[in-house]
Amino acid sequence: LLRMVSRVFTRLSSKDSVLFVCDLQEKFRQNIIKFPEVVTVASRLVAAASTLEMPIVATEQYPKGLGHLVTELNLPEKTPVFDKTKFSMCIPPVDQLLSPTPKSVILCGIEAHVCVLQTTLDLLERGIAVHVVADATSSRSAVDRAFAFKQMERAGAILTTSECVILGLVGGSDHEKFKQIQKIIMQSAPDTGIALAHI
């Protein structure tokens, strides 16, 4: 029997969403497609989540060898950052933070076909809606990046963009923090090298 995967589209809300920032570390700087631009877009997500007082969780893959998260992310000081060797961000200390379980996780980082994909699959298995921010997610290879997006979408993740997520979180210009959010997206996000064919 084929196991059918039901896809449920969820509207984002800052009250029951968490931002995951996956492994945007120093040693990847020279190897990841459009790394500076991806970090810039991720930092916009961080700024928006911080403004809306949303939880942010970050990880570092084997930081002893791959270095720490890049400072350009401007993570708030209180942001929990976890070391990992497992590809998925869903390690025990992160699972403990996700109690009670959030409705949605907004996910960005690297690499799309490894850690971001494995995190997506783990979250979906837990019944959490996953919004993968395509313009804040990359890999070393364009082919790996493209097929990772296809796999995540087929598994049930929602492929989206940073501006779509940020504006979706406030829901309208009547939001009390809209003017602060508007400043974050006033300038268009940089091009992170995603062709329509990739999606």
PDB file of C-alpha atoms in Angstrom:
ATOM      1  CA  LEU A   1       0.000   0.000   0.000  1.00  0.00           C
ATOM      2  CA  LEU A   2       1.229   3.456  -0.845  1.00  0.00           C
ATOM      3  CA  ARG A   3       1.433   5.810   2.093  1.00  0.00           C
ATOM      4  CA  MET A   4      -0.340   8.999   1.125  1.00  0.00           C
ATOM      5  CA  VAL A   5       1.111  12.227   2.487  1.00  0.00           C
ATOM      6  CA  SER A   6      -1.509  14.880   3.115  1.00  0.00           C
ATOM      7  CA  ARG A   7      -0.368  18.433   2.564  1.00  0.00           C
ATOM      8  CA  VAL A   8      -1.905  21.071   4.775  1.00  0.00           C
ATOM      9  CA  PHE A   9      -1.311  24.708   3.931  1.00  0.00           C
ATOM     10  CA  THR A  10      -0.996  26.776   7.066  1.00  0.00           C
ATOM     11  CA  ARG A  11      -1.231  30.506   7.357  1.00  0.00           C
ATOM     12  CA  LEU A  12       1.728  31.914   9.262  1.00  0.00           C
ATOM     13  CA  SER A  13       1.292  33.587  12.621  1.00  0.00           C
ATOM     14  CA  SER A  14       4.021  35.024  14.833  1.00  0.00           C
ATOM     15  CA  LYS A  15       2.232  33.558  17.862  1.00  0.00           C
ATOM     16  CA  ASP A  16       2.781  29.914  16.924  1.00  0.00           C
ATOM     17  CA  SER A  17       5.796  29.945  14.585  1.00  0.00           C
ATOM     18  CA  VAL A  18       9.514  29.469  15.199  1.00  0.00           C
ATOM     19  CA  LEU A  19      12.414  30.564  12.975  1.00  0.00           C
ATOM     20  CA  PHE A  20      15.098  27.909  12.387  1.00  0.00           C
ATOM     21  CA  VAL A  21      18.499  29.111  11.129  1.00  0.00           C
ATOM     22  CA  CYS A  22      20.564  26.164   9.925  1.00  0.00           C
ATOM     23  CA  ASP A  23      24.372  26.125   9.862  1.00  0.00           C
ATOM     24  CA  LEU A  24      25.217  29.451   8.187  1.00  0.00           C
ATOM     25  CA  GLN A  25      28.847  29.126   9.287  1.00  0.00           C
ATOM     26  CA  GLU A  26      32.152  30.767   8.397  1.00  0.00           C
ATOM     27  CA  LYS A  27      33.797  27.796   6.662  1.00  0.00           C
ATOM     28  CA  PHE A  28      30.972  27.637   4.106  1.00  0.00           C
ATOM     29  CA  ARG A  29      31.501  31.245   3.019  1.00  0.00           C
ATOM     30  CA  GLN A  30      33.592  30.431  -0.075  1.00  0.00           C
ATOM     31  CA  ASN A  31      31.703  27.340  -1.228  1.00  0.00           C
ATOM     32  CA  ILE A  32      27.976  28.014  -1.046  1.00  0.00           C
ATOM     33  CA  ILE A  33      26.107  29.524  -4.003  1.00  0.00           C
ATOM     34  CA  LYS A  34      25.354  33.216  -3.315  1.00  0.00           C
ATOM     35  CA  PHE A  35      26.423  32.851   0.317  1.00  0.00           C
ATOM     36  CA  PRO A  36      26.602  36.612   1.143  1.00  0.00           C
ATOM     37  CA  GLU A  37      23.171  37.209  -0.380  1.00  0.00           C
ATOM     38  CA  VAL A  38      21.651  34.202   1.385  1.00  0.00           C
ATOM     39  CA  VAL A  39      23.015  35.474   4.701  1.00  0.00           C
ATOM     40  CA  THR A  40      21.583  38.936   3.998  1.00  0.00           C
ATOM     41  CA  VAL A  41      18.148  37.446   3.378  1.00  0.00           C
ATOM     42  CA  ALA A  42      18.418  35.237   6.470  1.00  0.00           C
ATOM     43  CA  SER A  43      19.340  38.298   8.542  1.00  0.00           C
ATOM     44  CA  ARG A  44      16.105  39.954   7.378  1.00  0.00           C
ATOM     45  CA  LEU A  45      14.181  36.952   8.676  1.00  0.00           C
ATOM     46  CA  VAL A  46      16.064  37.198  11.974  1.00  0.00           C
ATOM     47  CA  ALA A  47      15.265  40.908  12.228  1.00  0.00           C
ATOM     48  CA  ALA A  48      11.580  40.305  11.525  1.00  0.00           C
ATOM     49  CA  ALA A  49      11.325  37.413  13.994  1.00  0.00           C
ATOM     50  CA  SER A  50      13.094  39.492  16.623  1.00  0.00           C
ATOM     51  CA  THR A  51      10.791  42.458  16.022  1.00  0.00           C
ATOM     52  CA  LEU A  52       7.748  40.205  16.356  1.00  0.00           C
ATOM     53  CA  GLU A  53       9.217  38.546  19.472  1.00  0.00           C
ATOM     54  CA  MET A  54       9.214  35.120  17.876  1.00  0.00           C
ATOM     55  CA  PRO A  55      11.443  32.283  19.073  1.00  0.00           C
ATOM     56  CA  ILE A  56      14.618  31.773  17.012  1.00  0.00           C
ATOM     57  CA  VAL A  57      16.665  28.565  17.082  1.00  0.00           C
ATOM     58  CA  ALA A  58      20.059  28.235  15.378  1.00  0.00           C
ATOM     59  CA  THR A  59      22.488  25.372  14.885  1.00  0.00           C
ATOM     60  CA  GLU A  60      26.128  24.900  13.940  1.00  0.00           C
ATOM     61  CA  GLN A  61      27.311  21.722  12.219  1.00  0.00           C
ATOM     62  CA  TYR A  62      30.549  20.533  13.840  1.00  0.00           C
ATOM     63  CA  PRO A  63      31.714  24.066  14.737  1.00  0.00           C
ATOM     64  CA  LYS A  64      35.157  22.810  15.808  1.00  0.00           C
ATOM     65  CA  GLY A  65      35.903  22.163  12.145  1.00  0.00           C
ATOM     66  CA  LEU A  66      33.449  24.424  10.330  1.00  0.00           C
ATOM     67  CA  GLY A  67      33.497  27.518  12.495  1.00  0.00           C
ATOM     68  CA  HIS A  68      30.663  29.439  14.075  1.00  0.00           C
ATOM     69  CA  LEU A  69      27.654  31.213  12.617  1.00  0.00           C
ATOM     70  CA  VAL A  70      28.527  34.331  10.637  1.00  0.00           C
ATOM     71  CA  THR A  71      28.138  37.542  12.582  1.00  0.00           C
ATOM     72  CA  GLU A  72      26.151  39.198   9.768  1.00  0.00           C
ATOM     73  CA  LEU A  73      23.083  37.252  10.886  1.00  0.00           C
ATOM     74  CA  ASN A  74      22.820  39.643  13.849  1.00  0.00           C
ATOM     75  CA  LEU A  75      21.162  37.034  16.032  1.00  0.00           C
ATOM     76  CA  PRO A  76      19.776  38.399  19.299  1.00  0.00           C
ATOM     77  CA  GLU A  77      22.031  37.586  22.260  1.00  0.00           C
ATOM     78  CA  LYS A  78      19.395  35.320  23.804  1.00  0.00           C
ATOM     79  CA  THR A  79      19.185  33.102  20.704  1.00  0.00           C
ATOM     80  CA  PRO A  80      19.958  29.471  21.581  1.00  0.00           C
ATOM     81  CA  VAL A  81      22.678  28.087  19.287  1.00  0.00           C
ATOM     82  CA  PHE A  82      23.229  24.327  19.371  1.00  0.00           C
ATOM     83  CA  ASP A  83      26.208  22.295  18.170  1.00  0.00           C
ATOM     84  CA  LYS A  84      25.320  19.215  16.163  1.00  0.00           C
ATOM     85  CA  THR A  85      26.817  16.386  14.156  1.00  0.00           C
ATOM     86  CA  LYS A  86      23.461  14.989  13.038  1.00  0.00           C
ATOM     87  CA  PHE A  87      22.360  16.603   9.782  1.00  0.00           C
ATOM     88  CA  SER A  88      18.871  17.452  11.015  1.00  0.00           C
ATOM     89  CA  MET A  89      18.339  20.367  13.389  1.00  0.00           C
ATOM     90  CA  CYS A  90      15.880  18.162  15.297  1.00  0.00           C
ATOM     91  CA  ILE A  91      18.307  17.114  18.005  1.00  0.00           C
ATOM     92  CA  PRO A  92      17.161  16.486  21.617  1.00  0.00           C
ATOM     93  CA  PRO A  93      17.812  20.006  23.007  1.00  0.00           C
ATOM     94  CA  VAL A  94      15.938  21.557  20.080  1.00  0.00           C
ATOM     95  CA  ASP A  95      13.058  19.097  20.532  1.00  0.00           C
ATOM     96  CA  GLN A  96      12.840  20.187  24.165  1.00  0.00           C
ATOM     97  CA  LEU A  97      12.523  23.822  23.077  1.00  0.00           C
ATOM     98  CA  LEU A  98       9.657  22.891  20.755  1.00  0.00           C
ATOM     99  CA  SER A  99       7.386  22.042  23.652  1.00  0.00           C
ATOM    100  CA  PRO A 100       4.588  22.870  23.253  1.00  0.00           C
ATOM    101  CA  THR A 101       4.864  21.996  19.574  1.00  0.00           C
ATOM    102  CA  PRO A 102       4.655  25.055  17.297  1.00  0.00           C
ATOM    103  CA  LYS A 103       2.187  25.091  14.439  1.00  0.00           C
ATOM    104  CA  SER A 104       4.834  26.193  11.937  1.00  0.00           C
ATOM    105  CA  VAL A 105       8.595  26.371  11.509  1.00  0.00           C
ATOM    106  CA  ILE A 106      10.155  28.900   9.143  1.00  0.00           C
ATOM    107  CA  LEU A 107      13.368  27.301   7.940  1.00  0.00           C
ATOM    108  CA  CYS A 108      16.436  28.754   6.226  1.00  0.00           C
ATOM    109  CA  GLY A 109      20.124  27.953   5.917  1.00  0.00           C
ATOM    110  CA  ILE A 110      22.464  25.418   4.352  1.00  0.00           C
ATOM    111  CA  GLU A 111      22.876  23.026   2.777  1.00  0.00           C
ATOM    112  CA  ALA A 112      19.492  22.665   1.119  1.00  0.00           C
ATOM    113  CA  HIS A 113      19.984  19.028   0.130  1.00  0.00           C
ATOM    114  CA  VAL A 114      21.461  17.874   3.441  1.00  0.00           C
ATOM    115  CA  CYS A 115      20.698  19.612   6.732  1.00  0.00           C
ATOM    116  CA  VAL A 116      17.734  21.682   5.549  1.00  0.00           C
ATOM    117  CA  LEU A 117      16.148  18.681   3.818  1.00  0.00           C
ATOM    118  CA  GLN A 118      16.669  16.357   6.803  1.00  0.00           C
ATOM    119  CA  THR A 119      15.292  19.002   9.181  1.00  0.00           C
ATOM    120  CA  THR A 120      12.253  19.446   6.947  1.00  0.00           C
ATOM    121  CA  LEU A 121      11.513  15.734   6.885  1.00  0.00           C
ATOM    122  CA  ASP A 122      11.867  15.423  10.666  1.00  0.00           C
ATOM    123  CA  LEU A 123       9.560  18.386  11.308  1.00  0.00           C
ATOM    124  CA  LEU A 124       6.949  17.117   8.867  1.00  0.00           C
ATOM    125  CA  GLU A 125       6.985  13.733  10.600  1.00  0.00           C
ATOM    126  CA  ARG A 126       6.176  15.578  13.835  1.00  0.00           C
ATOM    127  CA  GLY A 127       3.136  17.189  12.202  1.00  0.00           C
ATOM    128  CA  ILE A 128       4.702  20.662  12.047  1.00  0.00           C
ATOM    129  CA  ALA A 129       4.130  22.796   8.942  1.00  0.00           C
ATOM    130  CA  VAL A 130       7.469  23.746   7.369  1.00  0.00           C
ATOM    131  CA  HIS A 131       7.916  26.962   5.398  1.00  0.00           C
ATOM    132  CA  VAL A 132      11.270  26.671   3.588  1.00  0.00           C
ATOM    133  CA  VAL A 133      12.518  30.131   2.630  1.00  0.00           C
ATOM    134  CA  ALA A 134      14.029  29.435  -0.785  1.00  0.00           C
ATOM    135  CA  ASP A 135      15.902  32.737  -1.148  1.00  0.00           C
ATOM    136  CA  ALA A 136      17.570  32.160   2.234  1.00  0.00           C
ATOM    137  CA  THR A 137      18.537  28.540   1.556  1.00  0.00           C
ATOM    138  CA  SER A 138      21.411  27.274  -0.583  1.00  0.00           C
ATOM    139  CA  SER A 139      23.941  24.530  -1.359  1.00  0.00           C
ATOM    140  CA  ARG A 140      27.358  24.247  -2.976  1.00  0.00           C
ATOM    141  CA  SER A 141      25.779  22.834  -6.134  1.00  0.00           C
ATOM    142  CA  ALA A 142      22.896  24.329  -8.121  1.00  0.00           C
ATOM    143  CA  VAL A 143      21.719  20.825  -9.003  1.00  0.00           C
ATOM    144  CA  ASP A 144      21.636  19.733  -5.354  1.00  0.00           C
ATOM    145  CA  ARG A 145      19.825  22.921  -4.419  1.00  0.00           C
ATOM    146  CA  ALA A 146      17.214  22.509  -7.144  1.00  0.00           C
ATOM    147  CA  PHE A 147      16.427  18.897  -6.396  1.00  0.00           C
ATOM    148  CA  ALA A 148      16.350  19.562  -2.655  1.00  0.00           C
ATOM    149  CA  PHE A 149      13.579  22.108  -3.199  1.00  0.00           C
ATOM    150  CA  LYS A 150      11.660  19.564  -5.284  1.00  0.00           C
ATOM    151  CA  GLN A 151      12.045  16.874  -2.618  1.00  0.00           C
ATOM    152  CA  MET A 152      10.967  19.171   0.210  1.00  0.00           C
ATOM    153  CA  GLU A 153       7.914  20.395  -1.663  1.00  0.00           C
ATOM    154  CA  ARG A 154       6.859  16.866  -2.603  1.00  0.00           C
ATOM    155  CA  ALA A 155       7.262  15.802   1.016  1.00  0.00           C
ATOM    156  CA  GLY A 156       4.781  18.487   2.049  1.00  0.00           C
ATOM    157  CA  ALA A 157       6.860  21.568   2.835  1.00  0.00           C
ATOM    158  CA  ILE A 158       5.786  25.015   1.675  1.00  0.00           C
ATOM    159  CA  LEU A 159       8.379  26.693  -0.555  1.00  0.00           C
ATOM    160  CA  THR A 160       8.282  30.421  -0.041  1.00  0.00           C
ATOM    161  CA  THR A 161      10.314  33.631  -0.069  1.00  0.00           C
ATOM    162  CA  SER A 162      11.527  35.918   2.681  1.00  0.00           C
ATOM    163  CA  GLU A 163       9.204  38.789   1.825  1.00  0.00           C
ATOM    164  CA  CYS A 164       6.217  36.448   1.564  1.00  0.00           C
ATOM    165  CA  VAL A 165       7.006  35.083   5.031  1.00  0.00           C
ATOM    166  CA  ILE A 166       7.687  38.448   6.646  1.00  0.00           C
ATOM    167  CA  LEU A 167       4.513  40.064   5.334  1.00  0.00           C
ATOM    168  CA  GLY A 168       2.530  36.915   6.054  1.00  0.00           C
ATOM    169  CA  LEU A 169       3.553  37.107   9.701  1.00  0.00           C
ATOM    170  CA  VAL A 170       2.052  40.585  10.147  1.00  0.00           C
ATOM    171  CA  GLY A 171      -0.989  39.908   7.971  1.00  0.00           C
ATOM    172  CA  GLY A 172      -1.700  43.524   7.083  1.00  0.00           C
ATOM    173  CA  SER A 173      -0.699  47.151   7.424  1.00  0.00           C
ATOM    174  CA  ASP A 174      -2.916  47.439  10.507  1.00  0.00           C
ATOM    175  CA  HIS A 175      -0.487  45.296  12.520  1.00  0.00           C
ATOM    176  CA  GLU A 176       0.971  47.247  15.437  1.00  0.00           C
ATOM    177  CA  LYS A 177       4.536  46.556  14.276  1.00  0.00           C
ATOM    178  CA  PHE A 178       3.972  46.938  10.546  1.00  0.00           C
ATOM    179  CA  LYS A 179       6.053  50.110  10.233  1.00  0.00           C
ATOM    180  CA  GLN A 180       9.051  48.375  11.851  1.00  0.00           C
ATOM    181  CA  ILE A 181       8.604  45.367   9.568  1.00  0.00           C
ATOM    182  CA  GLN A 182       8.213  47.634   6.539  1.00  0.00           C
ATOM    183  CA  LYS A 183      11.669  49.086   7.198  1.00  0.00           C
ATOM    184  CA  ILE A 184      13.184  45.588   7.062  1.00  0.00           C
ATOM    185  CA  ILE A 185      11.798  44.899   3.579  1.00  0.00           C
ATOM    186  CA  MET A 186      11.893  48.455   2.204  1.00  0.00           C
ATOM    187  CA  GLN A 187      14.772  47.472  -0.047  1.00  0.00           C
ATOM    188  CA  SER A 188      14.151  44.388  -2.190  1.00  0.00           C
ATOM    189  CA  ALA A 189      15.913  41.217  -1.099  1.00  0.00           C
ATOM    190  CA  PRO A 190      19.134  40.487  -3.035  1.00  0.00           C
ATOM    191  CA  ASP A 191      19.130  37.927  -5.825  1.00  0.00           C
ATOM    192  CA  THR A 192      20.171  34.571  -4.403  1.00  0.00           C
ATOM    193  CA  GLY A 193      20.400  32.799  -7.736  1.00  0.00           C
ATOM    194  CA  ILE A 194      17.126  30.898  -7.851  1.00  0.00           C
ATOM    195  CA  ALA A 195      15.853  30.313 -11.368  1.00  0.00           C
ATOM    196  CA  LEU A 196      12.187  29.427 -11.805  1.00  0.00           C
ATOM    197  CA  ALA A 197      13.351  26.121 -13.234  1.00  0.00           C
ATOM    198  CA  HIS A 198      14.746  25.237  -9.804  1.00  0.00           C
ATOM    199  CA  ILE A 199      11.240  25.287  -8.382  1.00  0.00           C
TER     200      ILE A 199
END
